[in-house]
PDB file of C-alpha atoms in Angstrom:
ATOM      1  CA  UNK A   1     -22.792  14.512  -9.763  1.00  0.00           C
ATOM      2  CA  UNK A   2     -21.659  15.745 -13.257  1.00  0.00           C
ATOM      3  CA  UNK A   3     -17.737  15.568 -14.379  1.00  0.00           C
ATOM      4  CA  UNK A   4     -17.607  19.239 -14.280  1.00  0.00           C
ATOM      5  CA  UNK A   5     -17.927  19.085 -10.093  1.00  0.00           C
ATOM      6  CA  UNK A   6     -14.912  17.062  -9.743  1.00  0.00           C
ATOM      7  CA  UNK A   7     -12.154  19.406  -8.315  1.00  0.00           C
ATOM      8  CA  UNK A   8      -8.529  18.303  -6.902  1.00  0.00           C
ATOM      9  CA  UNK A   9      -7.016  19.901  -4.192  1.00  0.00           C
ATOM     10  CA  UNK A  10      -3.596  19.583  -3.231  1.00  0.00           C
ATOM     11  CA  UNK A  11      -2.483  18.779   0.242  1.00  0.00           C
ATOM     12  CA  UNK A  12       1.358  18.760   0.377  1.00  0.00           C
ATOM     13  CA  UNK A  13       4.437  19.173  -2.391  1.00  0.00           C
ATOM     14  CA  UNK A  14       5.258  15.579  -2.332  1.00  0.00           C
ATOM     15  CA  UNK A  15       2.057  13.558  -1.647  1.00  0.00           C
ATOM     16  CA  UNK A  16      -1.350  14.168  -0.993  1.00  0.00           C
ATOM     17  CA  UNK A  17      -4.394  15.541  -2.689  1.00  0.00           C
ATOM     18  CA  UNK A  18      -8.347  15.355  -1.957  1.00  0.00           C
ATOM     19  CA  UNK A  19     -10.773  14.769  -4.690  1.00  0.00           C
ATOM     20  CA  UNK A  20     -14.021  16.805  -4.272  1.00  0.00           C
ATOM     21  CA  UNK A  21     -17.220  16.720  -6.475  1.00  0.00           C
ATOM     22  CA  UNK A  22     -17.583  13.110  -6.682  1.00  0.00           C
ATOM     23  CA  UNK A  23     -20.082  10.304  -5.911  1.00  0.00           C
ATOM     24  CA  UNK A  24     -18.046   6.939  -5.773  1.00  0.00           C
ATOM     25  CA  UNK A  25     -19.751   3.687  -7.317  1.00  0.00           C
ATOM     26  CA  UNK A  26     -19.393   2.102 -10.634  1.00  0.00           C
ATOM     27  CA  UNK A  27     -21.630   4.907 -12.493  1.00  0.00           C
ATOM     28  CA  UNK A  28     -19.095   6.990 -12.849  1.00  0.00           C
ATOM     29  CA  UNK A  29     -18.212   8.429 -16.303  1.00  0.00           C
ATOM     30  CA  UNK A  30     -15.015   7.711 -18.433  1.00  0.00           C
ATOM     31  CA  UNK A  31     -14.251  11.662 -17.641  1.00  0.00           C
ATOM     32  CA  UNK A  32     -14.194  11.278 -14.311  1.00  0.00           C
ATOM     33  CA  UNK A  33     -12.126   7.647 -14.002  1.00  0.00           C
ATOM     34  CA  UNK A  34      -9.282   9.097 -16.441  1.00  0.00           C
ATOM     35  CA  UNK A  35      -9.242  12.326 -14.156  1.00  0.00           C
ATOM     36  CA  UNK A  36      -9.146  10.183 -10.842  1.00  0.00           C
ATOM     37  CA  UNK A  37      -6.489   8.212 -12.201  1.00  0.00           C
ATOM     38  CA  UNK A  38      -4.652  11.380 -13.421  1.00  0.00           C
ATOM     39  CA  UNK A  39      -4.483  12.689  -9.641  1.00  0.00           C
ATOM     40  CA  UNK A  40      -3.593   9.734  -8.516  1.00  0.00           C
ATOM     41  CA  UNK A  41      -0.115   9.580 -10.508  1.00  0.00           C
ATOM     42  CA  UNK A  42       0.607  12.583  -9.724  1.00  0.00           C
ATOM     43  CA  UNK A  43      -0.334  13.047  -5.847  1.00  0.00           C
ATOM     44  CA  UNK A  44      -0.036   9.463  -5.113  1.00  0.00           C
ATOM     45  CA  UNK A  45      -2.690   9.110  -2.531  1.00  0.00           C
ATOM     46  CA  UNK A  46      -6.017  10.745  -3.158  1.00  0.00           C
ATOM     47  CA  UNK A  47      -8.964  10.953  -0.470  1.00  0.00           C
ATOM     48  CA  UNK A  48     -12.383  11.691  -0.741  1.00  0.00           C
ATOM     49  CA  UNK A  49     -14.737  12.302   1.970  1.00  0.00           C
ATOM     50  CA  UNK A  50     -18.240  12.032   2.267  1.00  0.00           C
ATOM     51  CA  UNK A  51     -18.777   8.909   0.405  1.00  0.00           C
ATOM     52  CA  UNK A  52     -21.539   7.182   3.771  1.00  0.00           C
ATOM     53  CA  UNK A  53     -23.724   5.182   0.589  1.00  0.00           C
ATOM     54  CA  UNK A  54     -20.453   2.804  -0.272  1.00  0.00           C
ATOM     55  CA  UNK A  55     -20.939  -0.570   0.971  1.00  0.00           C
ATOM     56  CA  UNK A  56     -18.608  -3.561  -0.363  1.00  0.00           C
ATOM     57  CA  UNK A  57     -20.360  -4.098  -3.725  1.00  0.00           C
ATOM     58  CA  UNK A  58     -20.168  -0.570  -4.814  1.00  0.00           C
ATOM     59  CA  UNK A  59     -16.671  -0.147  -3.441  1.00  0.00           C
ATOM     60  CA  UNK A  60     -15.967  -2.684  -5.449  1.00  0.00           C
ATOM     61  CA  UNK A  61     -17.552  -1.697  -8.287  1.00  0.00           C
ATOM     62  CA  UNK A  62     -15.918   1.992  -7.855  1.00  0.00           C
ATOM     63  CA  UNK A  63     -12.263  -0.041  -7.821  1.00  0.00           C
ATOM     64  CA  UNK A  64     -13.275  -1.688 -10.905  1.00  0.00           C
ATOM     65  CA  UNK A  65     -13.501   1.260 -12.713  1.00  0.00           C
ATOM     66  CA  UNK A  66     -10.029   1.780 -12.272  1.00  0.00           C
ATOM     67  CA  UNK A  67      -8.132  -1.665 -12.850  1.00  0.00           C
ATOM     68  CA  UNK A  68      -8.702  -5.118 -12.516  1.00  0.00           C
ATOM     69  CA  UNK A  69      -9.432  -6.214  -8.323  1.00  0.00           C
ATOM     70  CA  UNK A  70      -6.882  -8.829  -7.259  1.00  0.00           C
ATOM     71  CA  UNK A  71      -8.519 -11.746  -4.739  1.00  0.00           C
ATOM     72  CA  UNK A  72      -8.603 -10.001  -0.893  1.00  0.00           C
ATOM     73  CA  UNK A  73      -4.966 -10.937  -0.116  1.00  0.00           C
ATOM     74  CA  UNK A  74      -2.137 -14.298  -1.353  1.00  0.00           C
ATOM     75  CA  UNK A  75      -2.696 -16.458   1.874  1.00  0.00           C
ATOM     76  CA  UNK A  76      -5.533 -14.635   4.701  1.00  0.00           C
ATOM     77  CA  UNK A  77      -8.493 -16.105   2.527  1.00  0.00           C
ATOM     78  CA  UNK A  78     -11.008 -16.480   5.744  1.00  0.00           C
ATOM     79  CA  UNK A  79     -12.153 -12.837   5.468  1.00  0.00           C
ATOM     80  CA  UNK A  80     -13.507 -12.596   2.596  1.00  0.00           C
ATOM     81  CA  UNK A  81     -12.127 -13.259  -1.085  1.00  0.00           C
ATOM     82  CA  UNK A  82     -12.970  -9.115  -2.799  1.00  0.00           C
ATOM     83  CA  UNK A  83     -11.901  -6.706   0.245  1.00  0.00           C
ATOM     84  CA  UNK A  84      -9.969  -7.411   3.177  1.00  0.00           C
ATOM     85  CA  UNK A  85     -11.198  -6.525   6.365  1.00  0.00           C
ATOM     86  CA  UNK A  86      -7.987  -4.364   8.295  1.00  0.00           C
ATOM     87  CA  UNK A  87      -9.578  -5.166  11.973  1.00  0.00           C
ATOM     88  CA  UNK A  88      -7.871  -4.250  14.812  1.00  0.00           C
ATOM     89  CA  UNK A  89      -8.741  -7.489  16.778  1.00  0.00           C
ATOM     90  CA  UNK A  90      -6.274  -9.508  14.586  1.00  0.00           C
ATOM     91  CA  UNK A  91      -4.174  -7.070  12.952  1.00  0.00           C
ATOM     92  CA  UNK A  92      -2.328  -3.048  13.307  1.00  0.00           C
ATOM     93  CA  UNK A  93      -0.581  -2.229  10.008  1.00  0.00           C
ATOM     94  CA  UNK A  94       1.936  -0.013  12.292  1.00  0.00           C
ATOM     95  CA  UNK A  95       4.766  -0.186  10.102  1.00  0.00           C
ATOM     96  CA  UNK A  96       6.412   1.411   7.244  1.00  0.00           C
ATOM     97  CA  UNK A  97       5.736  -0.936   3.813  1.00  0.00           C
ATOM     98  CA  UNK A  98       3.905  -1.176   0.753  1.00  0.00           C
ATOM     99  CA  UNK A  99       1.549  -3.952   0.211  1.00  0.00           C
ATOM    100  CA  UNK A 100       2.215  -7.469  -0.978  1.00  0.00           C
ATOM    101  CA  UNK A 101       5.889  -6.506  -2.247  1.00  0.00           C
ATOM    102  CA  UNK A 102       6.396 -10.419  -1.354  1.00  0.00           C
ATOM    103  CA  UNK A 103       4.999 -11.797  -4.879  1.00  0.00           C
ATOM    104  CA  UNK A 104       6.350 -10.217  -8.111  1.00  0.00           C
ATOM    105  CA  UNK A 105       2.924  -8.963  -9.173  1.00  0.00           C
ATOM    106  CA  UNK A 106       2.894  -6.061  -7.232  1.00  0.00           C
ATOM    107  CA  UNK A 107      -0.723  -4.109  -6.874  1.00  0.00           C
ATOM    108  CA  UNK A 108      -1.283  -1.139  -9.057  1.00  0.00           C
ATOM    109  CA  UNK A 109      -3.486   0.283  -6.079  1.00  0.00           C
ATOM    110  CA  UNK A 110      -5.456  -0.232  -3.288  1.00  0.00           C
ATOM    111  CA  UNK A 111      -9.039   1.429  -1.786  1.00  0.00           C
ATOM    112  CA  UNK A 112      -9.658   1.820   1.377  1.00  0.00           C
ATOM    113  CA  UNK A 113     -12.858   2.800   3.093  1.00  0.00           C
ATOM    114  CA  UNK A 114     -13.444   3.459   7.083  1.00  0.00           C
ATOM    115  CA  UNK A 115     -16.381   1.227   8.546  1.00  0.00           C
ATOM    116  CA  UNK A 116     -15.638   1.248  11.951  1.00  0.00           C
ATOM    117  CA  UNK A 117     -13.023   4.449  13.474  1.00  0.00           C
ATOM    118  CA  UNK A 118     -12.225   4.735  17.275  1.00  0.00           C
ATOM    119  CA  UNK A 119     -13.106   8.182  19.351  1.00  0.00           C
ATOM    120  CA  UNK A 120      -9.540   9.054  18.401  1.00  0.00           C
ATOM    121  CA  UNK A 121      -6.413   8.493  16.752  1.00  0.00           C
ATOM    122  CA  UNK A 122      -5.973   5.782  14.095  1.00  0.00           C
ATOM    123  CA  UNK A 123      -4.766   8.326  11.369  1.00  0.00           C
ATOM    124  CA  UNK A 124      -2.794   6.662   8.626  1.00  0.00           C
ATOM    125  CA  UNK A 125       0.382   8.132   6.999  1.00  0.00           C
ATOM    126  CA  UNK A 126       1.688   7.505   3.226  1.00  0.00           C
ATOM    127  CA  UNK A 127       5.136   8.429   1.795  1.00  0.00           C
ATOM    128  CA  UNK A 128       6.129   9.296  -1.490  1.00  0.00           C
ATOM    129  CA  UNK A 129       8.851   6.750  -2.813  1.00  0.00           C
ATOM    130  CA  UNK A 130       9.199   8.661  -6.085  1.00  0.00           C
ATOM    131  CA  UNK A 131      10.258  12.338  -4.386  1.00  0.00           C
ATOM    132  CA  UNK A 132      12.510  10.033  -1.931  1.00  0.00           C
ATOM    133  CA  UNK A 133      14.848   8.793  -4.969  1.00  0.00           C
ATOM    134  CA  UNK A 134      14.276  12.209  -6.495  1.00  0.00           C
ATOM    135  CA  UNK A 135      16.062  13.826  -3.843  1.00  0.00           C
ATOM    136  CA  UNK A 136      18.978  11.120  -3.719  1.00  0.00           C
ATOM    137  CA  UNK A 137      22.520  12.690  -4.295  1.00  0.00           C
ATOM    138  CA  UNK A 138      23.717  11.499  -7.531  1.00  0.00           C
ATOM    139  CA  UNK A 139      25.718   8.443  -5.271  1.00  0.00           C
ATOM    140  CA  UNK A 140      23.038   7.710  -3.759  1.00  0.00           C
ATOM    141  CA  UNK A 141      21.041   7.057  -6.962  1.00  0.00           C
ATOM    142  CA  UNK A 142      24.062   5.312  -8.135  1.00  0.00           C
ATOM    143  CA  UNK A 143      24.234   2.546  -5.340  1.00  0.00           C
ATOM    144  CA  UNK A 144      20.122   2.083  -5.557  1.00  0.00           C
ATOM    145  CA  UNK A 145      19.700   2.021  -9.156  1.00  0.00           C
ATOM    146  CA  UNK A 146      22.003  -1.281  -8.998  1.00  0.00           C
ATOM    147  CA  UNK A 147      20.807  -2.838  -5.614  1.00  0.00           C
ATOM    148  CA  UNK A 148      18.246  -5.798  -5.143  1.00  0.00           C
ATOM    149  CA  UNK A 149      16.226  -6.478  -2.107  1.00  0.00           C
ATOM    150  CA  UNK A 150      14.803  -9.707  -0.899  1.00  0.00           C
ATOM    151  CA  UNK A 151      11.198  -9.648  -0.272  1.00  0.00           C
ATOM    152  CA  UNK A 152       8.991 -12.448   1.920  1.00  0.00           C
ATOM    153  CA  UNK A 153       5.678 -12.987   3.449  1.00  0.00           C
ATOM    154  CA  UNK A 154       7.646 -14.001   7.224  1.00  0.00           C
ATOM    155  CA  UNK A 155       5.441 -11.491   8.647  1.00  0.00           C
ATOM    156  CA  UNK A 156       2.419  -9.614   6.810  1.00  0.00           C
ATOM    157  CA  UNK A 157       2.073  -5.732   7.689  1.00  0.00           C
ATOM    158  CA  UNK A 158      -0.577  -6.781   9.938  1.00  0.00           C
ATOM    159  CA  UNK A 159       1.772  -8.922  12.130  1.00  0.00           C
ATOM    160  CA  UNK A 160       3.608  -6.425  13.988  1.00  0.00           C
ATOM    161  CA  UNK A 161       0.639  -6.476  16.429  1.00  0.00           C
ATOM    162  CA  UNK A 162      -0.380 -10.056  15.821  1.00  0.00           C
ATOM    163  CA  UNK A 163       3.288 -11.061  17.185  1.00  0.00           C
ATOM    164  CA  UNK A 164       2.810  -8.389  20.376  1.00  0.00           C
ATOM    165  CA  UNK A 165      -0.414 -10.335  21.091  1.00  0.00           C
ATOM    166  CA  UNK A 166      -1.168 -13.892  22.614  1.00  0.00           C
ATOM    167  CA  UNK A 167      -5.014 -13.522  21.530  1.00  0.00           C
ATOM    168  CA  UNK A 168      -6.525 -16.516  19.707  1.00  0.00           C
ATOM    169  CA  UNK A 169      -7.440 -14.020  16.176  1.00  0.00           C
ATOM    170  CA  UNK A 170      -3.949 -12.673  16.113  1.00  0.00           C
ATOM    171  CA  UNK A 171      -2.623 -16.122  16.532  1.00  0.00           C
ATOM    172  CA  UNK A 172      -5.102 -17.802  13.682  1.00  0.00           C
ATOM    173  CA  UNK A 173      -4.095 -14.586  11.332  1.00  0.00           C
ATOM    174  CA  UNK A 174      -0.648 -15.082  11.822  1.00  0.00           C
ATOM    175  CA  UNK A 175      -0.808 -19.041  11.410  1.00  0.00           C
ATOM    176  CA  UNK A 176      -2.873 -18.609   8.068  1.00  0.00           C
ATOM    177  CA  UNK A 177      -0.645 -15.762   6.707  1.00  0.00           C
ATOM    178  CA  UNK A 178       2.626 -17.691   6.954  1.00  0.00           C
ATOM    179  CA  UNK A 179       0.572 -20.842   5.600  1.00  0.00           C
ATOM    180  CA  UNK A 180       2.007 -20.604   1.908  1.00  0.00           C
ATOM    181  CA  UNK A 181       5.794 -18.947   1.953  1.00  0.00           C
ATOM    182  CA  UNK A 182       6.643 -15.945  -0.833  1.00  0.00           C
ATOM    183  CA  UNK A 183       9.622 -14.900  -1.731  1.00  0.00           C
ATOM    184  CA  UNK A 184      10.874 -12.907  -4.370  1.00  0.00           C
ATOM    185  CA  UNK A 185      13.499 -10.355  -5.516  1.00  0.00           C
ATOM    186  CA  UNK A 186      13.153  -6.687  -6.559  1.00  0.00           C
ATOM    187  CA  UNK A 187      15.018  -4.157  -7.689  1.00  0.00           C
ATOM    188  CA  UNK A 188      15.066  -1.153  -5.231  1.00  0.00           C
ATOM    189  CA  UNK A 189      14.534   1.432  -7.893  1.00  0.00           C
ATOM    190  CA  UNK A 190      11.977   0.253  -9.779  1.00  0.00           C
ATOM    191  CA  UNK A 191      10.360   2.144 -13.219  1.00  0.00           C
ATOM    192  CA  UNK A 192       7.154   3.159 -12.801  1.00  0.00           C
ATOM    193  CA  UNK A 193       4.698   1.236 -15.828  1.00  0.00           C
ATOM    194  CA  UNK A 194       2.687   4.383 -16.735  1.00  0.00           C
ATOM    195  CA  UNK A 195       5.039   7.962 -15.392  1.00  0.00           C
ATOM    196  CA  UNK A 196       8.109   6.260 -16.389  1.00  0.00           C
ATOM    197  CA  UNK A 197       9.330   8.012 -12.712  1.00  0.00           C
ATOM    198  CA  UNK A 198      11.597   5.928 -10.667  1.00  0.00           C
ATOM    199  CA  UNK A 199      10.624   5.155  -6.916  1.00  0.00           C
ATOM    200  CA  UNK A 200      12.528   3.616  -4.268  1.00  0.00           C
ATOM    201  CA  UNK A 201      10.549  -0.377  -3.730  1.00  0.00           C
ATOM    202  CA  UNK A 202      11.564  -1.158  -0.063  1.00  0.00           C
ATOM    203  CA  UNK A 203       9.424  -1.170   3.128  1.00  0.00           C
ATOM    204  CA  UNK A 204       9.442  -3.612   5.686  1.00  0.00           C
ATOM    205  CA  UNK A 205       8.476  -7.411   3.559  1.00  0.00           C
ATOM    206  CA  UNK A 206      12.622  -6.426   2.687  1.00  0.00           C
ATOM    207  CA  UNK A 207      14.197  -9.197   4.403  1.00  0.00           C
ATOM    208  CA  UNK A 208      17.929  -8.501   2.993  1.00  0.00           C
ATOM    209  CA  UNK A 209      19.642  -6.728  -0.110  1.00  0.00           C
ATOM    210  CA  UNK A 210      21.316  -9.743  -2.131  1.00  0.00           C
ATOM    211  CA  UNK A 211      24.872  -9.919  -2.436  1.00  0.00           C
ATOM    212  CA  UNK A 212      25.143  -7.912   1.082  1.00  0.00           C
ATOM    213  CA  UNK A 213      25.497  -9.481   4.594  1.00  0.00           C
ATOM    214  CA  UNK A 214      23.003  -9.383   7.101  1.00  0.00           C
ATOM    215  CA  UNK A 215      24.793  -6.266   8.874  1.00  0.00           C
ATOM    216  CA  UNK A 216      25.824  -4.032   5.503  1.00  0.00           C
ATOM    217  CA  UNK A 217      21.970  -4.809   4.182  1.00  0.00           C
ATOM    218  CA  UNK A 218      20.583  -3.624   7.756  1.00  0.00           C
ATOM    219  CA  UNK A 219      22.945  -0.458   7.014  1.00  0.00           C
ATOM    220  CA  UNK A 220      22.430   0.626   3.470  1.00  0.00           C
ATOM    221  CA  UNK A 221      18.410  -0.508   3.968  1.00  0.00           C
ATOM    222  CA  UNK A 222      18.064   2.223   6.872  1.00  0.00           C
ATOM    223  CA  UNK A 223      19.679   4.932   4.845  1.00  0.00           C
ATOM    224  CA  UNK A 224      17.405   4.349   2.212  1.00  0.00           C
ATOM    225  CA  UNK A 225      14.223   3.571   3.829  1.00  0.00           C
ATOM    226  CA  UNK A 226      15.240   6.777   5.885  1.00  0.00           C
ATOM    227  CA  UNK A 227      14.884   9.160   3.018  1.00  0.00           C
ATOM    228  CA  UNK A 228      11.238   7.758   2.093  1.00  0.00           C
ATOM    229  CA  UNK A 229       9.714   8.210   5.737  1.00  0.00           C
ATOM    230  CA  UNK A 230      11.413  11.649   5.932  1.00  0.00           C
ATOM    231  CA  UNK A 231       8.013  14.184   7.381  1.00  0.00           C
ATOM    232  CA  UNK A 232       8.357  16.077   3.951  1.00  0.00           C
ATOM    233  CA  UNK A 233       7.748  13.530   2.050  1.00  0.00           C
ATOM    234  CA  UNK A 234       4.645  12.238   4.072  1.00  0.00           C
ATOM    235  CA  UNK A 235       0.937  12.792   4.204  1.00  0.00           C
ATOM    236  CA  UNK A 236      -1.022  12.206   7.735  1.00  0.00           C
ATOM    237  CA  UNK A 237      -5.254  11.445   7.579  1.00  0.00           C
ATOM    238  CA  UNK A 238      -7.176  11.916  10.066  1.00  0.00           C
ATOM    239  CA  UNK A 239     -10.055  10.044   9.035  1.00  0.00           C
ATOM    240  CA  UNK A 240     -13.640  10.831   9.452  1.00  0.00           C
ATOM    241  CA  UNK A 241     -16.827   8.526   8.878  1.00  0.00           C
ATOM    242  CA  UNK A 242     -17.470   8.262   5.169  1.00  0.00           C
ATOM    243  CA  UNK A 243     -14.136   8.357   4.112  1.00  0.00           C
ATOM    244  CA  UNK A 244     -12.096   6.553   1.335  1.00  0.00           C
ATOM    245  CA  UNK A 245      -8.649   6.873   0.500  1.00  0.00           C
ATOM    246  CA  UNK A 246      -6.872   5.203  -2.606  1.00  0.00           C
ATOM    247  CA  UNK A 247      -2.797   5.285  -3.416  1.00  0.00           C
ATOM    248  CA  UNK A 248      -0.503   3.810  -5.569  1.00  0.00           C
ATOM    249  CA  UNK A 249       1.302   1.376  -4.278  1.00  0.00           C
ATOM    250  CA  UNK A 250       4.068   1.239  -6.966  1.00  0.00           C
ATOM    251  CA  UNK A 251       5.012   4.581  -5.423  1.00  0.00           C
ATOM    252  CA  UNK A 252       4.283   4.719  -2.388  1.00  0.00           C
ATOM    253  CA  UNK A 253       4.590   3.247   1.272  1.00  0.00           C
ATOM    254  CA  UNK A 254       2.429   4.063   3.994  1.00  0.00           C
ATOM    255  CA  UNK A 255       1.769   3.336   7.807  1.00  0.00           C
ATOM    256  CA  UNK A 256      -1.114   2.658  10.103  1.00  0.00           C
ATOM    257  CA  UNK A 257      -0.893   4.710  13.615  1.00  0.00           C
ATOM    258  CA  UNK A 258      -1.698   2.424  17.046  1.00  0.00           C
ATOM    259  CA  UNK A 259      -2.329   5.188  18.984  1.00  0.00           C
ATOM    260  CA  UNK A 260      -6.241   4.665  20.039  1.00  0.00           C
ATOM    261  CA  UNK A 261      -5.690   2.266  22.710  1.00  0.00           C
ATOM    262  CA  UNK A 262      -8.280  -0.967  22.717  1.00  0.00           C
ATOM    263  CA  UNK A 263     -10.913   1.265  20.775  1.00  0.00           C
ATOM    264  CA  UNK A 264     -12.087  -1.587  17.643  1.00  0.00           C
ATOM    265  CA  UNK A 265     -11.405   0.053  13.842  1.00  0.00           C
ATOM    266  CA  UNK A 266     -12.387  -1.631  11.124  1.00  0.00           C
ATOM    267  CA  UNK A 267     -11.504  -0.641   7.260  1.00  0.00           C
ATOM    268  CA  UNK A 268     -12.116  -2.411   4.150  1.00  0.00           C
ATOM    269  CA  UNK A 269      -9.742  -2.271   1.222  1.00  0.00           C
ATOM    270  CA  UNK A 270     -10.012  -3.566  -2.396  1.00  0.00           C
ATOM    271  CA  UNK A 271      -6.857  -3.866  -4.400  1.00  0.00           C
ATOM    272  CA  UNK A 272      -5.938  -3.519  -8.073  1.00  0.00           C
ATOM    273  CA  UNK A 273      -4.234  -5.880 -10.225  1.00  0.00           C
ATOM    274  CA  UNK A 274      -0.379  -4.260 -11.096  1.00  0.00           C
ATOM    275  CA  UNK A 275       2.747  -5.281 -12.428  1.00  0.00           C
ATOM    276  CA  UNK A 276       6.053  -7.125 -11.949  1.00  0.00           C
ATOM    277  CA  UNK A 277       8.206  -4.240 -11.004  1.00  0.00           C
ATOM    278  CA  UNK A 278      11.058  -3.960 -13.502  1.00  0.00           C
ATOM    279  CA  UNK A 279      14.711  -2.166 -12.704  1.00  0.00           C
ATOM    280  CA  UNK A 280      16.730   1.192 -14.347  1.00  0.00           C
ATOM    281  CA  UNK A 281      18.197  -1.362 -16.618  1.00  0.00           C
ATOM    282  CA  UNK A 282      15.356  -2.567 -17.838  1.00  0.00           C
ATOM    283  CA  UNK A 283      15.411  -6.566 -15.536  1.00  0.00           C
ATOM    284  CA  UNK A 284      12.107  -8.134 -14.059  1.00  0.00           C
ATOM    285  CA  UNK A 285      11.258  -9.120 -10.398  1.00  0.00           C
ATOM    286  CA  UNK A 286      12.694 -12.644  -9.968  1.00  0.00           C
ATOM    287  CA  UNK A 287      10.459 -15.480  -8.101  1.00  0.00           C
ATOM    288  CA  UNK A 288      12.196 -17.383  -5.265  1.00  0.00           C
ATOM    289  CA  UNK A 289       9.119 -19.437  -3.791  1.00  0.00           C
ATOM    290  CA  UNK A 290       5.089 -18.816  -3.853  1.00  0.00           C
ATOM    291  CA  UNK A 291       2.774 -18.487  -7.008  1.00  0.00           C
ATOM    292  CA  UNK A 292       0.944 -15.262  -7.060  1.00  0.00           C
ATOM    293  CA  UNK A 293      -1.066 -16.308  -9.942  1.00  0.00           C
ATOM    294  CA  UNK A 294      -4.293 -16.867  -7.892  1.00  0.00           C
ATOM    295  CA  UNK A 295      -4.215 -13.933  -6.109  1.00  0.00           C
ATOM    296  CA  UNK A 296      -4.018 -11.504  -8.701  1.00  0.00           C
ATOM    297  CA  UNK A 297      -3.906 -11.658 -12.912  1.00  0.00           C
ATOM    298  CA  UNK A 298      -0.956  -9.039 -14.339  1.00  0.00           C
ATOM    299  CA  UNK A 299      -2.439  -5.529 -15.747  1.00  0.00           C
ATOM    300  CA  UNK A 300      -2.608  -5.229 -19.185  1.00  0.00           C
TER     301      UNK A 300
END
């Protein structure tokens, strides 16, 4: 289809819009990718339906477009090095986080495209971390702006499940996702590299907030994290086949609903190449342990 079809609709005040108009692959025009990137700064997740003729190369190819792809993931290497296979037999990303905060090179975005949905439920849910600090009483902002959170790779997003389960796959995925250790320390308000907004950098890879005890980090985490996951500041999908969904994960955190039983779903995301998140006063992410290096170069 021509630039001219492309139209944007907007699905909620915080988050949320759905791209219409559009054939996804690697043909698309320079019109088109500056416009897709557009919405997605300002909506933060974008979906698109209808898109049954993507297969892994021209997924890929469609990411490509929009930044440089990063390897599938830092340590699960055995499915596949350009898209990682989200497969309910080893993994359920039911819980709150945004991807790979463990390494300093933090993904500028991800796509993800349904192969394989159950009968029902398996919706996923995103949450605007920019419109959660922008609705931070001025003390609130205070505290956060100067506050710095641990990050590891102790358990992936994937591994709430894996740890519920005594199968063989979610043992091996667990065992080969702890393999290497990551740890590194970001600022919890972090600067976004191309809106200059600020956005809250927390979800669950946040082990501790340094220079707090266990309890007062479990404390001042939760009142935080709260104000992210608040409903108004979410968007729910209900995915259909043919869908594709792409955010950006240096604003956002998002959540994949177990709620279809053993039904098998299967997704396939490719993820973009970001930056090390710097804070309000202008500091980089600090490396504890792991090089990220091989897993993803830094955007230009």
């Amino acid at each position: 289809m021509s630039s001219s079809a492309l139209s944007v609709v907007k699905l909620g005040a915080n988050i949320g819009a759905r791209i219409d108009g559009v054939t996804l692959g690697g043909q698309l025009d320079a019109f088109t990718v500056r416009s897709i990137n557009d919405a997605l700064l300002e909506h933060k997740v974008i979906f698109f339906r209808d898109q049954h003729h993507l297969d892994e190369e021209s997924q890929y190819e469609f990411a490509g477009l929009l930044g440089t792809p990063t390897t599938a993931h830092p340590t699960v290497t055995s499915r596949g090095n350009r898209a990682l296979a989200i497969d309910s037999e080893y993994d359920r990303a039911d819980s709150w986080h945004t991807d790979v905060t463990f390494v300093d090179r933090i993904p500028k975005a991800s796509v993800l495209r349904a192969v394989t949905l159950p009968a029902y439920g398996g919706t996923t849910a995103w949450a605007s971390a920019t419109a959660a600090y922008e609705q931070l009483p001025a003390a609130l902002k205070a505290l956060a702006d100067n506050l710095w959170a641990v990050h590891t790779n102790i358990f992936d997003y994937a591994a709430t499940s894996a740890e519920q389960s005594v199968s063989s796959k979610a043992e091996k995925y667990r065992n080969e996702f702890r393999a290497q250790y990551f740890e590194t320390e970001h600022p919890v308000v972090r600067v976004h590299p191309e809106t200059g907004e600020r956005a809250i950098l927390l979800g669950h890879f946040a082990r501790s907030l340094v220079g707090l005890s266990t309890k007062e980090s479990r404390a001042i985490f939760d009142l935080i994290q709260d104000r992210v996951t608040r409903l108004e500041n979410t968007i729910r999908w209900s995915w259909q086949p043919g869908d594709v969904a792409m955010w950006d994960n240096r604003a956002t955190q998002h959540y994949a609903v177990s709620d279809y039983d053993d039904q098998y779903r299967r997704m396939e995301r490719i993820t973009l190449a970001g930056d090390v998140p710097v804070s309000v006063s202008g500091e980089s992410s600090r490396v504890k342990a792991g090089d990220a290096s091989g897993y993803s170069s830094l955007a230009s």
